[in-house]
Every structure is written in C-alpha cells, then in structure tokens.
mmCIF file of C-alpha atoms in Angstrom:
data_model
loop_
_atom_site.group_PDB
_atom_site.id
_atom_site.type_symbol
_atom_site.label_atom_id
_atom_site.label_comp_id
_atom_site.label_asym_id
_atom_site.label_seq_id
_atom_site.Cartn_x
_atom_site.Cartn_y
_atom_site.Cartn_z
ATOM 1 C CA VAL W 1 -10.360 -270.215 -50.001
ATOM 2 C CA ILE W 2 -12.138 -272.966 -51.896
ATOM 3 C CA ILE W 3 -14.267 -275.403 -49.910
ATOM 4 C CA VAL W 4 -15.117 -278.549 -51.801
ATOM 5 C CA GLY W 5 -17.291 -280.157 -49.156
ATOM 6 C CA PHE W 6 -17.852 -280.731 -45.489
ATOM 7 C CA LEU W 7 -18.261 -284.104 -43.832
ATOM 8 C CA GLN W 8 -19.604 -284.299 -40.313
ATOM 9 C CA GLN W 9 -18.614 -287.424 -38.451
ATOM 10 C CA GLU W 10 -18.075 -288.646 -34.953
ATOM 11 C CA ARG W 11 -14.613 -288.184 -33.567
ATOM 12 C CA SER W 12 -13.369 -291.126 -31.649
ATOM 13 C CA VAL W 13 -9.806 -291.633 -30.582
ATOM 14 C CA ASN W 14 -8.795 -295.215 -30.142
ATOM 15 C CA SER W 15 -5.530 -297.084 -29.976
ATOM 16 C CA ASN W 16 -5.623 -297.931 -33.706
ATOM 17 C CA PHE W 17 -5.824 -294.231 -34.590
ATOM 18 C CA PHE W 18 -2.853 -293.506 -32.308
ATOM 19 C CA LEU W 19 -0.781 -296.330 -33.857
ATOM 20 C CA ILE W 20 -1.466 -295.045 -37.368
ATOM 21 C CA TRP W 21 -0.179 -291.585 -36.429
ATOM 22 C CA LEU W 22 2.889 -293.134 -34.841
ATOM 23 C CA GLN W 23 3.558 -294.865 -38.178
ATOM 24 C CA VAL W 24 3.066 -291.576 -40.020
ATOM 25 C CA ALA W 25 5.479 -289.733 -37.725
ATOM 26 C CA HIS W 26 8.065 -292.507 -38.026
ATOM 27 C CA LYS W 27 7.834 -292.672 -41.829
ATOM 28 C CA LEU W 28 8.000 -288.876 -42.158
ATOM 29 C CA GLY W 29 11.217 -288.914 -40.127
ATOM 30 C CA LEU W 30 12.692 -291.632 -42.342
ATOM 31 C CA LEU W 31 11.564 -289.840 -45.497
ATOM 32 C CA TYR W 32 13.099 -286.499 -44.525
ATOM 33 C CA SER W 33 16.309 -288.138 -43.304
ATOM 34 C CA GLU W 34 16.761 -290.027 -46.573
ATOM 35 C CA MET W 35 15.878 -286.969 -48.649
ATOM 36 C CA ILE W 36 18.402 -284.750 -46.860
ATOM 37 C CA PHE W 37 21.260 -287.030 -45.791
ATOM 38 C CA VAL W 38 21.214 -289.634 -48.572
ATOM 39 C CA ASN W 39 19.941 -287.744 -51.621
ATOM 40 C CA GLY W 40 21.062 -284.230 -50.634
ATOM 41 C CA TYR W 41 17.754 -282.390 -51.194
ATOM 42 C CA VAL W 42 15.418 -280.419 -48.932
ATOM 43 C CA HIS W 43 11.719 -279.932 -49.761
ATOM 44 C CA CYS W 44 11.234 -276.226 -48.965
ATOM 45 C CA ASP W 45 7.432 -276.181 -48.687
ATOM 46 C CA PRO W 46 6.487 -279.050 -46.324
ATOM 47 C CA HIS W 47 3.085 -278.139 -44.930
ATOM 48 C CA PRO W 48 0.098 -280.476 -44.408
ATOM 49 C CA GLY W 49 -1.443 -279.429 -47.729
ATOM 50 C CA ASN W 50 1.598 -280.805 -49.573
ATOM 51 C CA ILE W 51 1.692 -284.178 -47.829
ATOM 52 C CA LEU W 52 -0.746 -286.991 -48.582
ATOM 53 C CA VAL W 53 -1.108 -289.919 -46.199
ATOM 54 C CA GLN W 54 -3.004 -293.028 -47.188
ATOM 55 C CA ARG W 55 -3.406 -296.465 -45.703
ATOM 56 C CA ASN W 56 -1.736 -299.378 -47.418
ATOM 57 C CA PRO W 57 -2.611 -302.932 -46.289
ATOM 58 C CA GLN W 58 0.932 -304.193 -46.984
ATOM 59 C CA ASN W 59 2.976 -301.281 -45.560
ATOM 60 C CA GLY W 60 0.651 -299.663 -43.026
ATOM 61 C CA VAL W 61 0.745 -296.103 -44.387
ATOM 62 C CA GLU W 62 2.158 -294.440 -47.505
ATOM 63 C CA ILE W 63 3.324 -290.830 -47.600
ATOM 64 C CA VAL W 64 3.381 -288.784 -50.802
ATOM 65 C CA PHE W 65 4.922 -285.325 -51.160
ATOM 66 C CA LEU W 66 3.213 -282.832 -53.470
ATOM 67 C CA ASP W 67 4.359 -279.504 -54.922
ATOM 68 C CA HIS W 68 7.924 -280.278 -55.956
ATOM 69 C CA GLY W 69 8.589 -276.728 -57.119
ATOM 70 C CA LEU W 70 10.748 -275.635 -54.182
ATOM 71 C CA TYR W 71 13.793 -277.751 -53.422
ATOM 72 C CA GLN W 72 17.206 -276.823 -52.155
ATOM 73 C CA VAL W 73 20.331 -278.836 -52.856
ATOM 74 C CA CYS W 74 22.432 -279.475 -49.756
ATOM 75 C CA MET W 75 26.084 -278.540 -50.080
ATOM 76 C CA LEU W 76 28.708 -281.227 -49.567
ATOM 77 C CA ARG W 77 30.366 -279.229 -46.774
ATOM 78 C CA TYR W 78 27.415 -280.075 -44.513
ATOM 79 C CA TYR W 79 28.202 -283.777 -44.760
ATOM 80 C CA ARG W 80 31.713 -283.591 -43.337
#
C-alpha cells in the first residue's frame, strides 16, 4: 500500500453534493450501457480505483475509465 498524502477536511453533506453523485450514477449507467450494448465490450476491472470523476462546468461531471487491460468482447448471440 502506497499512501501519497492525507488531507483532513470537514465533511458536510448538502444538496449540491447529492446532485453531483446523482449525475455520476446516471452517467456511469449510460457509459456502461453504451459500452456493452452499442460497442459490444465489457470493462472487466471496474473498481473505484479505475474510475476518475471530475467536475466539468459545461457537462456537470466527466467520467474516465483507467486500466484498459481487461476487456471482454460480447458475443452477437446476446443481442438477439
């Protein structure tokens, strides 16, 4: 385990925080649906360490997948 740093800060939950996580959940659902049902791929290692979330003033939030070493191609028989 490598620890780069520790930042102590106050935790406050407000409505803005909740709305951001709703956007993240919605965009993750869209991203996985497009990846599987449109493009035919499945990212086989989707844990929080392989997903970056950042705020974008134009789009709300952006989601970036990391570690593209494990993918599975979906077979066409699953689409029928």
